[in-house]
XYZ file of C-alpha atoms in Angstrom:
383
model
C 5.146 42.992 -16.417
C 3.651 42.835 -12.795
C -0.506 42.854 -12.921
C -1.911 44.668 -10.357
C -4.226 43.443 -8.281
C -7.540 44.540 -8.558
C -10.490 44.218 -5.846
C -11.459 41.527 -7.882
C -8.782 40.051 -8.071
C -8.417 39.832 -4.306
C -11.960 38.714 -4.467
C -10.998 35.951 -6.719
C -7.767 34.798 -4.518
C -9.422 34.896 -1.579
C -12.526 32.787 -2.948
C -9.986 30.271 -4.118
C -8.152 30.463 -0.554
C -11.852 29.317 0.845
C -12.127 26.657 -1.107
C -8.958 25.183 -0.750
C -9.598 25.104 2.939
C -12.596 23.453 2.567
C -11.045 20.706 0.239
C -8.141 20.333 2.889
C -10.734 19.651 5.394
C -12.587 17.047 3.500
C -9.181 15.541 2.895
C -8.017 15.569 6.464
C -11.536 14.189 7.699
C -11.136 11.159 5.409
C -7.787 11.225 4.801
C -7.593 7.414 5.692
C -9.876 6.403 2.599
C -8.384 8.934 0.144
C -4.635 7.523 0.338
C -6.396 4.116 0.358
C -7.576 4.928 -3.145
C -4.445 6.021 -4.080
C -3.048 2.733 -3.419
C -6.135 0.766 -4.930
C -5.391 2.830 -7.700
C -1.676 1.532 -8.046
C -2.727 -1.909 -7.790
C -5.317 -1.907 -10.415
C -3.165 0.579 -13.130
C -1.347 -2.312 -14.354
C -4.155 -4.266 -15.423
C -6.304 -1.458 -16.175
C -3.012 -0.263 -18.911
C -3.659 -4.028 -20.337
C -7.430 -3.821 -20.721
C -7.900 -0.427 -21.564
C -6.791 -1.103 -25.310
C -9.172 -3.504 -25.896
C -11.984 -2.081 -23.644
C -13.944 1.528 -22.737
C -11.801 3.392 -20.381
C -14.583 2.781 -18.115
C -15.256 -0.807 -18.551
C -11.310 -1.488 -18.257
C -11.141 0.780 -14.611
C -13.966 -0.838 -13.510
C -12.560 -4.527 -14.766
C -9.156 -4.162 -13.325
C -10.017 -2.938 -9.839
C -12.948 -5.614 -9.911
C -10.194 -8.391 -10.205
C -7.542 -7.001 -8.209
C -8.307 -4.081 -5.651
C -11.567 -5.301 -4.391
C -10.096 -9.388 -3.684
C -6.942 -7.174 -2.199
C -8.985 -5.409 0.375
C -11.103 -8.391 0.973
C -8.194 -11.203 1.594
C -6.229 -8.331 3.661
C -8.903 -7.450 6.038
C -10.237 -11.275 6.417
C -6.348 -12.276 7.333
C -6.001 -8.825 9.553
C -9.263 -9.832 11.512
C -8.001 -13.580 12.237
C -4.861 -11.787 12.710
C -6.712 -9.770 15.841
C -8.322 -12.246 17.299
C -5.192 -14.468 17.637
C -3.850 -11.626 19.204
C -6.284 -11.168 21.211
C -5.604 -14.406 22.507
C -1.626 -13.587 23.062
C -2.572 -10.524 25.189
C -4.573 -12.964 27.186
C -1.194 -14.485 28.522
C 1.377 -12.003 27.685
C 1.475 -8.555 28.708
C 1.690 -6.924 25.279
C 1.689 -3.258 26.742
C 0.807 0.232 24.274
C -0.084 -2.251 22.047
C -2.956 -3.750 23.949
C -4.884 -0.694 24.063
C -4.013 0.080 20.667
C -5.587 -3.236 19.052
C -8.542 -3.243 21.941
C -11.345 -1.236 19.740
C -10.862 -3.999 16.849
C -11.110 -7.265 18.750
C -14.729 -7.400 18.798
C -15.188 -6.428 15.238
C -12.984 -9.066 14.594
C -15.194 -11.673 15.637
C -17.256 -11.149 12.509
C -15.022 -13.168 10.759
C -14.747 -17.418 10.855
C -11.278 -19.214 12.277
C -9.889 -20.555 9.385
C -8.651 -23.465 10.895
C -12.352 -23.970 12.654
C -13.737 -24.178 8.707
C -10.913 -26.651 7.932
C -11.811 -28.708 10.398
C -15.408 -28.588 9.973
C -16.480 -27.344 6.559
C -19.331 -26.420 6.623
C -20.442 -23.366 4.481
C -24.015 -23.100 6.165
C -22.694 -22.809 9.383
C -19.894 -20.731 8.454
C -22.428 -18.089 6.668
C -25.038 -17.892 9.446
C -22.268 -17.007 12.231
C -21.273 -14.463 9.381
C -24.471 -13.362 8.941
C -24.959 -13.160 12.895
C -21.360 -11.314 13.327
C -22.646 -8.604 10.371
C -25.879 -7.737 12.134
C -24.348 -7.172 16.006
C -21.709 -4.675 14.418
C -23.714 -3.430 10.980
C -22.775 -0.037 12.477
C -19.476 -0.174 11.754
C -19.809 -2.784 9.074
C -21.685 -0.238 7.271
C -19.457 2.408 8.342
C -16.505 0.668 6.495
C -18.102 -0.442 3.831
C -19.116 3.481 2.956
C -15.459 4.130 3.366
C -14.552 1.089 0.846
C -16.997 2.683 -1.423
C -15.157 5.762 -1.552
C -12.028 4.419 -1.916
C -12.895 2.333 -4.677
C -14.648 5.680 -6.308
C -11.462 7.690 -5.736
C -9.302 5.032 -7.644
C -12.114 4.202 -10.031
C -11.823 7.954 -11.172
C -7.948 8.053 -11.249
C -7.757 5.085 -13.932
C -10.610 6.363 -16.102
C -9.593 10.519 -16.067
C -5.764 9.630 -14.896
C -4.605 11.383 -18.447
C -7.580 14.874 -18.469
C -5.925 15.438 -14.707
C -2.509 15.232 -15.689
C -3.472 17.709 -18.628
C -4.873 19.577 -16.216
C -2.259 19.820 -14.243
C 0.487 20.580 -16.713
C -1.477 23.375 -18.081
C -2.167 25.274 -14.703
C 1.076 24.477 -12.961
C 3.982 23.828 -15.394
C 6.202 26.540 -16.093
C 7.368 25.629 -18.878
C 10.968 24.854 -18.093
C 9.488 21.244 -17.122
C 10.524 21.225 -13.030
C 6.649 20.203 -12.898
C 6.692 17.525 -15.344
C 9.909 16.208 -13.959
C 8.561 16.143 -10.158
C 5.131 14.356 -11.106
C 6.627 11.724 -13.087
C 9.031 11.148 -10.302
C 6.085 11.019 -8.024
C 4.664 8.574 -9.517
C 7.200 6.306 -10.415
C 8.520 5.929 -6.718
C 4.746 5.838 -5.986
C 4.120 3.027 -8.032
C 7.301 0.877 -6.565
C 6.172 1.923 -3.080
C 2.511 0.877 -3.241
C 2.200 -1.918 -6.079
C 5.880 -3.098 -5.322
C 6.250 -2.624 -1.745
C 3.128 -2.910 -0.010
C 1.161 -5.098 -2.539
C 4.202 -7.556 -1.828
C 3.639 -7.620 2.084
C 0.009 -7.808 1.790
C 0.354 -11.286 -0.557
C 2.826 -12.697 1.826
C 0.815 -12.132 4.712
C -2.236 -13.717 2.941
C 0.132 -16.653 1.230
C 1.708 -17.185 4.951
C -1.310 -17.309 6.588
C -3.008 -20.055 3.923
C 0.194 -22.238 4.302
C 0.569 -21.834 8.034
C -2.793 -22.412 8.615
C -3.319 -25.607 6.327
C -0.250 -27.002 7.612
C -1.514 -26.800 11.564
C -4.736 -28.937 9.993
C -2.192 -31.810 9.672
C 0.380 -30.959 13.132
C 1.295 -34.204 14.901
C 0.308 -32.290 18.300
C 0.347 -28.363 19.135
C 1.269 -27.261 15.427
C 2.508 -23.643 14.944
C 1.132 -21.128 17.547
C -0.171 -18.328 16.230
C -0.357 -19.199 12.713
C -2.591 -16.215 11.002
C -0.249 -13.227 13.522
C 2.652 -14.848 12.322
C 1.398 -14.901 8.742
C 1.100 -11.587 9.248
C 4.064 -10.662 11.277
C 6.046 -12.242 7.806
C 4.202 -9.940 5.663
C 4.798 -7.262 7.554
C 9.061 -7.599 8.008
C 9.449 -8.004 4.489
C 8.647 -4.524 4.575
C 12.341 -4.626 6.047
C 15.282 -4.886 3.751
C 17.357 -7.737 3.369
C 16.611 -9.606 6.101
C 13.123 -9.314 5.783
C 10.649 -11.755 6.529
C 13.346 -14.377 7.902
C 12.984 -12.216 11.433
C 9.937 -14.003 11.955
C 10.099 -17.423 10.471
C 13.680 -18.277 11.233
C 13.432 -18.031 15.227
C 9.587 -19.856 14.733
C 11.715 -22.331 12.976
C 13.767 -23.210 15.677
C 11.226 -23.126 18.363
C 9.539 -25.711 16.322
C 12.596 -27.804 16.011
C 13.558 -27.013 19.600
C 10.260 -28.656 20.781
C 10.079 -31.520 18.692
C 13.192 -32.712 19.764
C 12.659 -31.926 23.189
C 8.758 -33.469 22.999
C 10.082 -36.305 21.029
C 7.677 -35.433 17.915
C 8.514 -36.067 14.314
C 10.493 -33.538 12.762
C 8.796 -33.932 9.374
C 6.126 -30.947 10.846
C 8.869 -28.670 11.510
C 10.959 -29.533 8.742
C 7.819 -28.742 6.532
C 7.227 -26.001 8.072
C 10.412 -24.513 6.584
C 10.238 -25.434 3.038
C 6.892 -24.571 2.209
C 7.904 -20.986 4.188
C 10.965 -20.501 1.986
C 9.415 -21.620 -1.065
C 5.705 -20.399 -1.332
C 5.812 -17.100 1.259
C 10.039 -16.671 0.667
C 11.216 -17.278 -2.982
C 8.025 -17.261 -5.332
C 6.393 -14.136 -4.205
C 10.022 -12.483 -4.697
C 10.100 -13.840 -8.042
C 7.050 -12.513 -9.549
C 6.843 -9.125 -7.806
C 10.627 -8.164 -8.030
C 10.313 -6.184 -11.882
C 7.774 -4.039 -9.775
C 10.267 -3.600 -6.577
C 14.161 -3.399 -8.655
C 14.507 0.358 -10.218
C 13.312 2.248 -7.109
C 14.737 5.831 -6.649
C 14.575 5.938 -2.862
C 17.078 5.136 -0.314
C 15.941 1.836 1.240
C 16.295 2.873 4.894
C 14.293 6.087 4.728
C 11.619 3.697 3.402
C 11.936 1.429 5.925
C 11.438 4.385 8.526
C 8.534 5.907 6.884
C 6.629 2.110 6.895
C 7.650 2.069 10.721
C 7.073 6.075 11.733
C 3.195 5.990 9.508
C 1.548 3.565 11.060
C 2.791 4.977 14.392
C 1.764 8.432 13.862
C -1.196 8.077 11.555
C -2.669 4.537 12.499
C -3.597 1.848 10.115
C -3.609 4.394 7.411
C -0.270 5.359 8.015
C 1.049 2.419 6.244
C -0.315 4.526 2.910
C 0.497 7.864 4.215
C 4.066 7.752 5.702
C 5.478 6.349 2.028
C 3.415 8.942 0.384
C 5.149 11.780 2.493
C 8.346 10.702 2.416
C 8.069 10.844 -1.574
C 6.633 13.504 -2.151
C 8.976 15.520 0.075
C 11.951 13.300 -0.977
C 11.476 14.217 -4.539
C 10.790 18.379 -3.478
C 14.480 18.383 -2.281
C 16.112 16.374 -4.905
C 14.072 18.304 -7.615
C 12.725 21.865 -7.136
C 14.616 22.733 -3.776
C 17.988 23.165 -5.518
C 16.491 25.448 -8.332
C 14.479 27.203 -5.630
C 17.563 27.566 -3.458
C 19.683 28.631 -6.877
C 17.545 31.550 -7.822
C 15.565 32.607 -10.707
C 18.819 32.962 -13.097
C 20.167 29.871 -12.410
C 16.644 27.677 -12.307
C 16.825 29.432 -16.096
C 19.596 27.482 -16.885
C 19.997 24.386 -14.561
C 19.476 20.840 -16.003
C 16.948 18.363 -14.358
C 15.634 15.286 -15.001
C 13.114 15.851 -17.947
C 14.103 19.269 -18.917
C 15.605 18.939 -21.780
C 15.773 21.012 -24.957
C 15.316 18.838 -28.055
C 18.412 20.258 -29.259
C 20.635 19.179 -26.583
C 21.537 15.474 -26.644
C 20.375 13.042 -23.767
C 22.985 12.511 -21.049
C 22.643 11.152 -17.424
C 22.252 12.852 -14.510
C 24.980 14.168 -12.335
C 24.558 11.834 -9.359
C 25.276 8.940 -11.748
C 21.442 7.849 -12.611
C 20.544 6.941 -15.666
C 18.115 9.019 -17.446
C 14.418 8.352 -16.786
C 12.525 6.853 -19.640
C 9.630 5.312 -17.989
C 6.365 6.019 -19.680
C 4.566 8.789 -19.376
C 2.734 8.547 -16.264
C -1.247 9.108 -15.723
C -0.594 11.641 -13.461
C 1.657 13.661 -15.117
């Protein structure tokens, strides 16, 4: 039976329409550190499902993103800064175009940071802490500036581990239906989620940190010029194995031969560039492959429209984007493979169509029509 809608009603709906606006706003503004927590929140769920067993809910969220997110964000934007300033450098020689002005505003801030290769060759702490010290204090503006944003992000995925399982309550309660097209799409969500962003990203993030560590303590020991570049292409590796298949061997393999190309050419020992491969396909390659591959194998979305949503994000969005465009792309992904079809059906047939997690406990468990086998991941947070 239709309920009419009273004046206060309306009143009600429209009070709710204000709000919603507002919340959109605050989420556009600083939409940059929200999807940032969503990822810190990825990276530290694994741990935090360990700990939280043994520990307080809030103990274990504040335990897991103490020894994961926080070194994450740390190592990442130490090896993005050296990253910038070696780029820097290139743009000093090569004419890099768009991206020039694009990476322009960061050099400076970048400078906060110490070489890498300076503290290997003279390691001294004291002097390394006073120039950061001195670096902090000419940009605090924007030091401080980031680390507010940090802050929040650590807040928003701080809250998502601890109250992960009230929201998802929550959320059943006010928007299932009861057929279970909700339940189905969140737990969807967050399964591709948690590929994308622990899986995924996390992966390029410790390759670009790993690569930049062996790149960099193998120039300490070069016979002569070493590897050019060594933290950009660090990160240059982390970021192609973002691509698949090929991956990260679009950066190393043509480095490779350059290396080889000049030592023969220079007369150098080949031992440099010969080590220069190995340690690449064993430490950044194979290992990191190894360990993060349960997290990667079982993903749901079609590799190349991942691979355009890592390139497109970024583009469109900026650094963020790298959070954002995956984050798009599944939750729309999922809308068409899930609700579309029942919206597109009609009321009668959404009554009686089969999806993924609606099924009556009298009908027996079969797989989907596409072939997939049915999903019996645990229950997610979120859903």
């Amino acid at each position: 039976m239709d309920v009419p809608l009273s004046r206060s009603r309306a009143a009600w709906w429209v009070a709710g329409f204000v709000a919603a606006a507002v919340v959109a706003w605050v989420l556009a503004s600083y939409v940059g550190t929200f999807v940032l927590g969503v990822f810190l929140y990825y990276v530290a769920r694994p741990a935090y499902r360990r700990l939280q067993p043994r520990l307080r809910s809030t103990v274990a969220a504040a335990t897991a993103l103490c020894v994961l997110a926080v070194p994450v964000v740390l190592l990442v934007g130490y090896t993005l800064a050296v990253a910038a300033q070696e780029l820097g450098r290139l743009a000093q020689t090569v004419d890099l175009g768009p991206l020039a002005e694009r990476i322009d505003p960061y050099l400076d801030v970048s400078a906060v940071v110490q070489d890498p290769e300076m503290l290997l060759r003279n390691p001294d702490v004291i002097d390394a802490g006073q120039l950061l010290a001195e670096g902090v204090l000419e940009y605090l503006p924007l030091v401080g500036t980031a680390l507010i944003n940090l802050f929040l992000a650590l807040a928003v995925a701080f809250y998502l581990l601890r109250d992960g399982p009230r929201l998802g309550r929550w959320l059943r309660g006010t928007f299932g239906n009861g057929t279970g097209t909700f339940d189905a799409y969140v737990r969807a969500v967050d399964e591709d989620l948690g590929s994308v962003y622990f899986g995924n990203i996390l992966n390029a993030f410790i390759v670009a940190i790993v690569a930049v560590v062996v790149y960099t303590v193998l120039n300490a020991f070069a016979p002569a010029t070493g590897i050019p570049y060594p933290a950009l292409i660090g990160v240059l590796a982390g970021a192609a194995s973002l691509i698949p298949v090929v991956g990260m061997k679009l950066v190393y393999a043509p480095v490779a031969v350059g290396l080889f190309a000049r030592a023969v050419v220079a007369d150098e020992p080949l031992w440099f560039p010969t080590a220069f491969v190995v340690l690449t396909v064993v430490l950044v390659d194979i290992i990191p492959d190894l360990l993060l591959r349960p997290y990667v194998s079982g993903r749901n979305l079609h590799v190349g429209l991942v691979m355009i949503a890592y390139i497109l994000g970024p583009l469109l969005f900026g650094w963020y984007g790298l959070f954002l465009g995956p984050l798009v792309l599944v939750l729309v992904f999922h809308f068409a493979r899930l609700v579309l079809p029942i919206l597109v059906a009609g009321e009668r047939t959404a009554t009686t169509t089969a999806i993924p997690g609606d099924r009556p406990d009298h009908e027996p468990v079969e797989a989907d029509t596409a072939g997939e086998p049915p999903n019996d991941s645990p229950e997610s947070d979120l859903a």
